XYZ file of C-alpha atoms in Angstrom:
401
model
C 136.576 81.109 229.505
C 133.189 79.506 230.082
C 132.113 76.130 228.821
C 129.405 76.847 226.276
C 125.959 76.461 227.851
C 123.206 74.329 226.418
C 121.541 76.056 223.501
C 118.027 75.191 224.662
C 117.605 75.178 228.459
C 115.582 72.434 230.038
C 112.783 73.525 232.344
C 113.957 73.901 235.920
C 113.314 70.976 238.216
C 110.184 71.335 240.322
C 111.411 69.226 243.234
C 114.446 69.234 245.508
C 115.172 71.518 248.433
C 113.348 74.736 249.195
C 116.308 76.681 247.794
C 116.271 74.630 244.581
C 112.539 75.197 244.221
C 112.969 78.943 244.751
C 115.664 79.142 242.082
C 113.595 77.043 239.710
C 110.641 79.391 240.134
C 112.857 82.434 239.624
C 114.015 80.870 236.351
C 110.426 80.149 235.282
C 109.319 83.724 235.894
C 112.349 85.283 234.218
C 111.929 82.887 231.294
C 108.355 84.040 230.727
C 109.367 87.704 230.919
C 112.320 87.150 228.585
C 110.304 85.269 225.957
C 106.958 87.038 226.153
C 107.963 90.569 227.097
C 106.218 92.658 229.739
C 103.660 90.730 231.805
C 101.590 91.744 234.793
C 102.008 89.995 238.112
C 98.482 88.669 237.614
C 99.485 87.122 234.283
C 102.553 85.561 235.891
C 100.338 84.092 238.607
C 98.182 82.472 235.929
C 101.124 81.215 233.842
C 103.079 79.708 236.744
C 100.186 78.571 238.978
C 102.030 80.148 241.918
C 100.090 82.214 244.429
C 100.061 85.988 244.320
C 102.279 86.565 247.346
C 104.905 84.121 246.039
C 104.930 85.915 242.693
C 105.391 89.215 244.510
C 108.336 87.877 246.502
C 110.042 86.296 243.486
C 109.529 89.332 241.255
C 110.975 91.468 244.036
C 114.069 89.282 244.111
C 114.481 89.495 240.328
C 114.089 93.262 240.602
C 116.754 93.421 243.316
C 119.054 91.395 241.049
C 118.555 94.042 238.362
C 116.956 91.575 235.932
C 113.465 93.083 235.761
C 111.786 96.418 236.334
C 108.197 97.188 237.302
C 105.708 99.852 236.313
C 102.078 100.478 237.162
C 99.507 99.922 234.413
C 97.803 102.804 232.669
C 94.661 103.220 234.748
C 93.384 105.996 232.470
C 92.988 103.709 229.469
C 89.965 101.979 230.930
C 91.457 98.551 230.194
C 92.619 97.849 233.749
C 90.127 95.736 235.711
C 88.538 97.033 238.884
C 90.546 96.748 242.068
C 94.188 97.294 242.880
C 96.234 97.511 239.659
C 98.654 94.654 239.022
C 102.204 95.922 238.400
C 103.710 95.226 234.981
C 107.016 93.343 235.023
C 109.501 94.169 232.228
C 112.794 92.532 231.246
C 115.640 94.849 232.198
C 117.069 96.773 229.269
C 120.307 97.343 231.198
C 121.333 93.671 231.269
C 122.988 93.012 227.919
C 124.992 90.574 225.871
C 127.502 91.579 223.242
C 126.623 89.688 220.055
C 129.196 89.170 217.305
C 128.789 87.620 213.859
C 131.934 87.524 211.696
C 131.326 87.081 207.965
C 133.504 86.989 204.854
C 132.929 90.685 204.153
C 132.119 92.266 207.519
C 131.956 91.895 211.291
C 128.503 92.491 212.780
C 128.437 93.562 216.433
C 125.456 94.444 218.587
C 124.180 94.893 222.121
C 121.230 92.644 222.936
C 119.148 93.174 226.060
C 117.094 90.672 228.002
C 113.771 90.271 226.258
C 115.375 89.994 222.832
C 115.793 93.661 222.042
C 118.776 94.797 219.960
C 119.842 98.104 221.503
C 122.767 98.867 219.201
C 124.110 97.313 216.040
C 127.015 98.034 213.742
C 128.522 96.535 210.603
C 132.277 96.825 210.138
C 133.341 96.351 206.530
C 136.487 94.252 206.208
C 137.224 94.708 202.473
C 138.160 91.065 202.202
C 137.962 87.936 204.304
C 139.350 88.777 207.758
C 141.838 86.530 209.488
C 140.818 85.318 212.926
C 143.283 87.770 214.475
C 141.856 90.662 212.448
C 138.337 89.631 213.436
C 139.290 89.608 217.115
C 140.903 93.046 216.904
C 137.924 94.541 215.067
C 135.574 92.934 217.578
C 137.558 94.284 220.540
C 137.531 97.815 219.127
C 133.824 97.657 218.282
C 132.909 96.425 221.754
C 134.996 99.164 223.343
C 133.250 101.786 221.238
C 129.769 100.464 221.974
C 130.326 100.251 225.712
C 131.932 103.691 225.912
C 128.665 105.233 224.717
C 126.345 102.980 226.730
C 126.573 103.891 230.397
C 124.845 101.936 233.135
C 124.791 98.567 231.387
C 125.586 95.205 232.941
C 127.443 93.171 230.319
C 126.885 89.462 230.901
C 129.287 88.283 228.216
C 129.993 87.908 224.520
C 128.293 85.494 222.137
C 129.974 84.602 218.847
C 127.809 83.414 215.953
C 130.395 81.832 213.654
C 129.693 80.561 210.113
C 131.448 77.243 210.577
C 131.908 74.186 212.769
C 132.319 75.358 216.357
C 133.117 73.007 219.222
C 130.648 73.952 221.934
C 132.817 72.741 224.791
C 135.421 75.477 224.339
C 134.334 77.714 221.447
C 137.080 76.532 219.125
C 136.334 77.051 215.437
C 137.286 73.699 213.952
C 136.451 74.617 210.361
C 135.068 77.810 208.809
C 135.861 77.136 205.161
C 134.730 80.438 203.702
C 136.621 82.368 206.369
C 139.782 80.299 205.942
C 139.753 79.512 209.673
C 140.857 76.104 210.946
C 141.281 75.071 214.593
C 141.109 78.672 215.781
C 140.492 79.133 219.545
C 138.232 82.073 218.769
C 136.312 82.254 222.048
C 139.572 82.165 223.987
C 141.081 84.868 221.761
C 138.104 87.203 222.176
C 138.046 86.649 225.923
C 141.742 87.504 226.185
C 141.217 90.643 224.095
C 138.125 91.920 225.917
C 138.266 90.504 229.429
C 134.657 89.383 229.033
C 133.142 85.923 229.359
C 132.798 84.426 225.857
C 130.823 81.585 224.283
C 130.680 80.585 220.620
C 128.436 78.415 218.453
C 127.468 77.871 214.844
C 125.749 80.952 213.422
C 122.908 79.095 211.716
C 122.041 77.167 214.870
C 121.914 80.445 216.765
C 119.767 82.050 214.070
C 117.326 79.207 214.438
C 117.391 79.575 218.210
C 116.415 83.231 217.816
C 113.580 82.407 215.415
C 112.430 79.681 217.798
C 112.299 81.990 220.806
C 111.263 85.329 219.284
C 110.338 84.781 215.628
C 108.559 82.501 213.198
C 109.217 79.337 215.213
C 107.789 80.460 218.561
C 106.167 77.535 220.329
C 107.083 75.007 217.616
C 108.621 71.729 218.813
C 109.650 70.287 215.425
C 111.296 72.791 213.131
C 113.884 72.950 210.364
C 115.637 76.244 209.660
C 117.625 77.112 206.525
C 119.641 80.285 206.022
C 121.772 81.464 203.116
C 124.268 84.270 203.494
C 127.639 85.644 202.503
C 129.473 82.759 204.154
C 127.396 79.981 202.638
C 124.342 78.002 203.685
C 123.554 76.674 207.132
C 120.652 75.518 209.191
C 119.385 73.928 212.318
C 116.843 71.469 213.619
C 114.581 71.485 216.648
C 113.047 68.085 217.311
C 110.804 67.347 220.252
C 111.463 70.837 221.566
C 115.226 70.330 221.703
C 117.880 71.819 219.467
C 119.803 69.108 217.650
C 123.498 69.959 218.044
C 125.237 66.599 217.799
C 128.051 65.216 219.927
C 130.254 68.307 219.636
C 128.016 70.969 218.068
C 128.497 70.149 214.393
C 124.990 68.905 213.480
C 122.654 70.271 210.798
C 125.283 71.263 208.232
C 122.697 71.664 205.476
C 125.171 73.553 203.325
C 126.908 70.238 202.734
C 123.788 68.392 201.640
C 124.502 66.738 198.287
C 122.365 68.334 195.554
C 124.169 67.811 192.222
C 126.071 64.959 190.607
C 129.432 65.978 189.163
C 128.897 69.377 190.743
C 131.248 72.154 191.738
C 134.029 71.459 194.196
C 133.386 72.550 197.772
C 136.057 73.692 200.254
C 135.030 70.710 202.396
C 136.571 68.436 199.750
C 133.342 67.087 198.267
C 131.552 67.992 195.034
C 127.960 69.079 194.533
C 127.345 70.458 198.034
C 124.330 72.763 198.390
C 126.416 75.807 199.302
C 128.906 75.167 196.509
C 126.083 75.135 193.944
C 123.798 77.882 195.302
C 125.710 81.031 196.198
C 124.661 84.479 197.341
C 127.562 86.296 195.700
C 126.628 84.862 192.290
C 123.054 86.118 192.653
C 124.156 89.558 193.805
C 126.565 89.919 190.913
C 123.928 88.716 188.435
C 121.519 91.498 189.427
C 124.189 94.188 189.812
C 124.225 94.457 193.602
C 127.343 94.855 195.772
C 128.219 92.308 198.488
C 126.450 94.532 201.036
C 123.234 94.591 198.974
C 121.624 91.350 200.144
C 118.686 93.226 201.688
C 117.677 94.424 198.206
C 118.048 91.021 196.531
C 114.404 89.909 196.663
C 113.176 93.174 195.145
C 115.834 93.112 192.429
C 115.055 89.497 191.515
C 111.352 90.300 191.299
C 112.009 93.105 188.795
C 114.534 91.391 186.565
C 113.648 90.298 183.037
C 117.161 89.243 182.077
C 116.852 85.695 180.678
C 120.211 84.696 182.156
C 119.143 85.777 185.652
C 115.757 84.082 185.295
C 117.501 80.854 184.285
C 119.925 81.132 187.210
C 117.058 81.612 189.655
C 115.225 78.568 188.291
C 118.368 76.456 188.593
C 118.932 77.627 192.167
C 115.300 76.948 193.071
C 115.531 73.401 191.727
C 118.682 72.694 193.740
C 117.154 74.231 196.864
C 114.126 71.946 196.508
C 116.451 68.928 196.594
C 117.984 70.093 199.874
C 114.577 70.874 201.364
C 113.187 67.492 200.305
C 116.083 65.776 202.074
C 115.489 67.791 205.247
C 111.747 67.100 205.288
C 112.256 63.378 204.716
C 114.900 63.174 207.447
C 113.294 65.253 210.206
C 109.527 65.402 209.546
C 109.163 69.000 210.793
C 105.840 70.746 211.303
C 107.469 74.044 210.298
C 110.323 75.053 208.032
C 111.734 78.572 208.347
C 113.688 79.912 205.369
C 115.991 82.899 205.734
C 118.552 85.033 203.944
C 119.038 84.815 200.207
C 117.242 81.443 200.111
C 114.039 83.238 201.087
C 114.743 85.906 198.464
C 114.968 83.177 195.813
C 111.337 82.229 196.365
C 109.865 85.633 197.216
C 108.660 86.108 193.631
C 107.645 82.486 193.028
C 103.957 82.352 192.084
C 103.617 79.344 194.394
C 105.537 81.057 197.167
C 107.175 78.400 199.311
C 104.540 75.815 198.397
C 106.785 74.079 195.869
C 109.877 74.012 198.077
C 109.225 70.553 199.470
C 108.201 68.978 196.146
C 109.181 65.321 196.038
C 109.137 64.795 199.797
C 107.425 61.772 201.312
C 103.710 62.540 201.116
C 103.031 61.747 204.761
C 105.775 64.152 205.854
C 104.110 66.977 203.920
C 100.876 66.669 205.880
C 100.615 69.720 208.108
C 104.009 71.092 207.043
C 104.209 74.888 206.831
C 107.080 76.722 205.143
C 107.524 80.391 206.042
C 110.069 83.195 205.873
C 112.100 84.105 208.929
C 110.655 87.039 210.862
C 113.684 88.582 212.544
C 115.530 89.830 209.477
C 119.103 90.989 209.861
C 118.909 90.792 213.671
C 118.389 87.041 213.916
C 122.068 86.086 214.290
C 122.697 88.855 216.833
C 119.655 87.740 218.831
C 120.826 84.143 218.662
C 124.280 85.092 219.914
C 122.596 86.978 222.735
C 120.598 83.874 223.644
C 123.826 81.901 223.881
C 125.098 84.381 226.471
C 121.861 84.528 228.470
C 121.307 80.762 228.717
C 123.141 80.234 232.005
C 121.332 83.157 233.609
C 117.946 81.980 232.401
C 118.716 78.608 234.001
C 119.743 80.194 237.295
C 119.078 83.941 237.652
C 120.830 84.062 241.025
C 124.236 82.819 239.837
C 124.095 82.736 236.051
C 124.325 86.474 235.409
C 127.304 87.026 237.703
């Protein structure tokens, strides 16, 4: 089993030996293609400040490694400049990660290709909270089914986006309260069941990673992310361009932010935690939706006139503002990305997200933007894919082996 890679790769070193420089430049080029999508060799020359022949050599090596493909531009469109056309370099759609997100009511499994494209996705209903063993067996069967129908793929590994505290060093789930999992060696169990290389991390941190690379947080160095789902509330922080994970991977547990005195008991042992007070299942039940109906929650909340539901929404909004105020005061982000049922709570607010940070330190509000996540239901799968691809994006020569 692999040691979990860093969640946010540092830029490759520019010095060192000729071999180190070559590998660093391979990583730079593949990183651009992965994050930005198809780029011409001319665009890569501009972005990297490498000369044209060097770009050609490095792209050729990435192509030989099976990590990129090339096509010629459409010369009939009239958009190609005069002269020899510059080939377009694409991330390979045959290099994939298996992404897995276990939840209290389902196991989500997908195939994610380089470039952040979800090729296949499936939701396996569990009809109750699955045990870790059940989750592993369902995951194994789902992976087998997906790969049986997807010929010609190179599977780099499996990424687990777990709604709980996950030790990055070995993928052990220390605590996943809502799942009833404690000290479960989940990455090791999945690796033994599938024979694939496995890494695991907190689901919310991976969701934020996906939004930071492909979604609403692209190019943002100071960001706070909040997500609410079936397994509670989580989040993540990017500060100075680096993902804040803490000593072992347990940072940014926004679900356990204190929001209410004498509040409801939380499985963590405290009272008044954000995720104990603001719960997706309560909202879904209030508007008559099943556990699988979260995608329709915003629309249903916007149409409701039931006074009890309106009062519940207002209470949940007030508690969410407390958590957001704490996050803004602590981390001074330039952007906050809100996802899941927390975004649905404010979709019909006449002020939109403008009131979310009410009560924060005035200086911290200057320049702060609050937006909805862009990646929808795919964000956790994409984040799990990023976890798998990290080593290869660091070192394309050895990291994808």
